[in-house]
Amino acid sequence: YFDNKFDSTKVPDNDIPKNKTPKLSIRERVRNKYAHLIKDPLDEEILIRYESKPSQSLTIDDVVSKAVEDTTSKRKNFKNYELPGNYDTAISNFKGLIEEDTLRVINATNGRGLMGYSKDGIKIIVRPWSSSTEGPTIEYGKIMKVRYK
C-alpha cells in the first residue's frame, strides 16, 4: 500500500532549496554601487573597467618602484615616470592609490577619466591619454605623472 501524502519531516535538509541572492553581473553591480556617479553611458563603461580590477592598497612609491624616470620632459615642476602597460594597468594602479569613497568620473576634451584622493588627501587622476605620449597617465597631485606605454 502506497501513501500519497507528502511528509515534509522526512525530506533531508540538503534537498530543501535555500534562498540565494542571485549573482549580479558587473554592469548591475556598477549601476547599484555607483549610480550617483553615472551621468552618461561612458561613465558606466569606465566604472565597469574600474570595478573589474582587484583591490590592493598601494602607495605612489609602490607604483613608481618599477618605473623609469623620464628626464627629457620640458615640465620640470613634475617628476615624470614611464611604465609598461595600458589604460587597464593605469586604472588598476589608480584603484590601489585612492580611497574609494572619493572616486569621481571626470570629463575632459580627450575622454573620460577618474579622480580620487589618497589617504593623505592628494588628488589623483587617471586618464586614457597623455598630451606628450598619447598613452594613459596617472597624475599624482601637482608633483608627479606616471605615463604608461
Short mmCIF file of C-alpha atoms in Angstrom, two decimals:
data_model
loop_
_atom_site.label_atom_id
_atom_site.label_comp_id
_atom_site.label_asym_id
_atom_site.label_seq_id
_atom_site.Cartn_x
_atom_site.Cartn_y
_atom_site.Cartn_z
CA TYR A 1 0.00 0.00 0.00
CA PHE A 2 1.45 3.47 -1.02
CA ASP A 3 0.51 6.65 0.86
CA ASN A 4 0.34 9.70 -1.47
CA LYS A 5 0.55 12.16 1.40
CA PHE A 6 3.82 14.11 1.48
CA ASP A 7 5.53 14.16 4.86
CA SER A 8 7.93 17.15 4.89
CA THR A 9 9.61 15.87 8.06
CA LYS A 10 11.17 13.06 6.02
CA VAL A 11 12.86 15.35 3.46
CA PRO A 12 16.60 15.72 4.14
CA ASP A 13 17.74 19.33 4.84
CA ASN A 14 20.07 19.38 1.85
CA ASP A 15 17.12 18.78 -0.51
CA ILE A 16 15.34 21.96 0.59
CA PRO A 17 16.33 24.88 -1.66
CA LYS A 18 17.95 27.74 0.20
CA ASN A 19 17.07 31.33 -0.61
CA LYS A 20 20.09 32.53 -2.53
CA THR A 21 20.71 36.03 -3.71
CA PRO A 22 21.23 35.93 -7.47
CA LYS A 23 24.75 36.85 -8.56
CA LEU A 24 24.75 40.24 -10.24
CA SER A 25 26.68 40.98 -13.41
CA ILE A 26 29.47 43.53 -13.14
CA ARG A 27 27.27 46.02 -15.01
CA GLU A 28 24.46 45.58 -12.46
CA ARG A 29 26.92 45.88 -9.56
CA VAL A 30 28.32 49.11 -11.02
CA ARG A 31 24.83 50.53 -11.56
CA ASN A 32 23.92 49.76 -7.95
CA LYS A 33 27.17 50.89 -6.34
CA TYR A 34 27.94 53.97 -8.45
CA ALA A 35 24.50 55.21 -9.54
CA HIS A 36 25.35 58.64 -8.12
CA LEU A 37 28.37 58.90 -10.46
CA ILE A 38 26.77 57.72 -13.69
CA LYS A 39 25.51 60.59 -15.80
CA ASP A 40 26.31 59.15 -19.21
CA PRO A 41 26.89 55.67 -20.77
CA LEU A 42 30.62 56.46 -20.99
CA ASP A 43 30.69 56.96 -17.22
CA GLU A 44 29.26 53.49 -16.75
CA GLU A 45 31.87 51.96 -19.07
CA ILE A 46 34.84 53.50 -17.26
CA LEU A 47 33.37 52.48 -13.88
CA ILE A 48 33.00 48.90 -15.14
CA ARG A 49 36.70 48.92 -16.01
CA TYR A 50 37.48 50.31 -12.55
CA GLU A 51 35.27 47.82 -10.70
CA SER A 52 36.72 44.85 -12.61
CA LYS A 53 40.21 45.49 -11.20
CA PRO A 54 41.31 43.77 -7.99
CA SER A 55 41.60 45.90 -4.87
CA GLN A 56 45.00 46.18 -3.31
CA SER A 57 46.30 49.11 -1.34
CA LEU A 58 49.26 50.83 -2.98
CA THR A 59 51.46 53.83 -2.33
CA ILE A 60 52.89 56.00 -5.09
CA ASP A 61 56.30 54.55 -4.20
CA ASP A 62 54.93 51.05 -4.97
CA VAL A 63 53.77 52.27 -8.37
CA VAL A 64 56.97 54.06 -9.40
CA SER A 65 59.36 51.47 -7.92
CA LYS A 66 59.44 49.67 -11.30
CA ALA A 67 59.17 52.82 -13.40
CA VAL A 68 61.84 54.63 -15.36
CA GLU A 69 62.19 58.32 -14.63
CA ASP A 70 61.76 60.46 -17.74
CA THR A 71 64.28 63.29 -17.58
CA THR A 72 63.52 64.59 -21.09
CA SER A 73 60.27 66.31 -20.12
CA LYS A 74 60.11 70.06 -20.56
CA ARG A 75 57.94 70.44 -17.44
CA LYS A 76 60.44 70.39 -14.63
CA ASN A 77 57.82 71.06 -11.91
CA PHE A 78 56.59 67.44 -12.32
CA LYS A 79 58.54 64.25 -11.80
CA ASN A 80 57.74 62.13 -14.83
CA TYR A 81 57.87 58.35 -14.94
CA GLU A 82 57.17 55.75 -17.59
CA LEU A 83 55.81 52.26 -17.01
CA PRO A 84 54.88 49.50 -19.41
CA GLY A 85 51.14 48.95 -19.60
CA ASN A 86 47.86 50.26 -20.89
CA TYR A 87 44.78 52.03 -19.55
CA ASP A 88 43.70 48.95 -17.60
CA THR A 89 47.11 48.86 -15.87
CA ALA A 90 46.77 52.55 -15.03
CA ILE A 91 43.23 52.07 -13.66
CA SER A 92 44.40 49.13 -11.54
CA ASN A 93 47.19 51.22 -10.01
CA PHE A 94 44.83 54.17 -9.55
CA LYS A 95 42.35 51.94 -7.70
CA GLY A 96 45.08 50.93 -5.26
CA LEU A 97 46.10 54.52 -4.62
CA ILE A 98 42.76 56.17 -3.80
CA GLU A 99 40.20 56.00 -1.04
CA GLU A 100 37.19 54.52 -2.82
CA ASP A 101 34.67 56.90 -1.26
CA THR A 102 36.44 59.80 -3.03
CA LEU A 103 36.03 58.34 -6.54
CA ARG A 104 34.63 60.65 -9.24
CA VAL A 105 34.27 60.46 -13.02
CA ILE A 106 35.79 63.43 -14.81
CA ASN A 107 35.23 64.69 -18.32
CA ALA A 108 37.89 66.28 -20.45
CA THR A 109 38.27 67.11 -24.10
CA ASN A 110 40.09 63.85 -24.84
CA GLY A 111 37.78 61.45 -22.99
CA ARG A 112 36.63 60.29 -19.58
CA GLY A 113 38.92 59.79 -16.64
CA LEU A 114 38.67 59.08 -12.93
CA MET A 115 39.65 61.22 -9.97
CA GLY A 116 40.05 60.38 -6.31
CA TYR A 117 42.10 61.25 -3.25
CA SER A 118 44.78 59.28 -1.46
CA LYS A 119 44.66 58.59 2.28
CA ASP A 120 46.77 61.70 2.84
CA GLY A 121 44.50 63.91 0.72
CA ILE A 122 46.50 64.09 -2.51
CA LYS A 123 44.37 64.43 -5.64
CA ILE A 124 44.97 61.60 -8.11
CA ILE A 125 43.68 61.48 -11.68
CA VAL A 126 43.83 58.65 -14.20
CA ARG A 127 43.03 59.38 -17.82
CA PRO A 128 43.35 57.43 -21.06
CA TRP A 129 45.67 59.94 -22.73
CA SER A 130 48.78 61.99 -22.24
CA SER A 131 49.46 65.16 -24.14
CA SER A 132 53.06 64.14 -24.69
CA THR A 133 52.96 60.36 -25.25
CA GLU A 134 49.35 59.64 -26.23
CA GLY A 135 49.25 56.90 -23.60
CA PRO A 136 47.34 56.66 -20.32
CA THR A 137 48.54 58.78 -17.42
CA ILE A 138 48.20 58.97 -13.66
CA GLU A 139 48.67 62.44 -12.20
CA TYR A 140 49.68 62.32 -8.57
CA GLY A 141 48.92 65.75 -7.18
CA LYS A 142 50.87 68.51 -8.84
CA ILE A 143 54.16 66.71 -8.30
CA MET A 144 54.23 63.55 -10.39
CA LYS A 145 52.98 61.93 -13.59
CA VAL A 146 53.20 58.26 -14.45
CA ARG A 147 52.75 57.51 -18.14
CA TYR A 148 52.01 54.04 -19.46
CA LYS A 149 53.35 52.84 -22.82
#
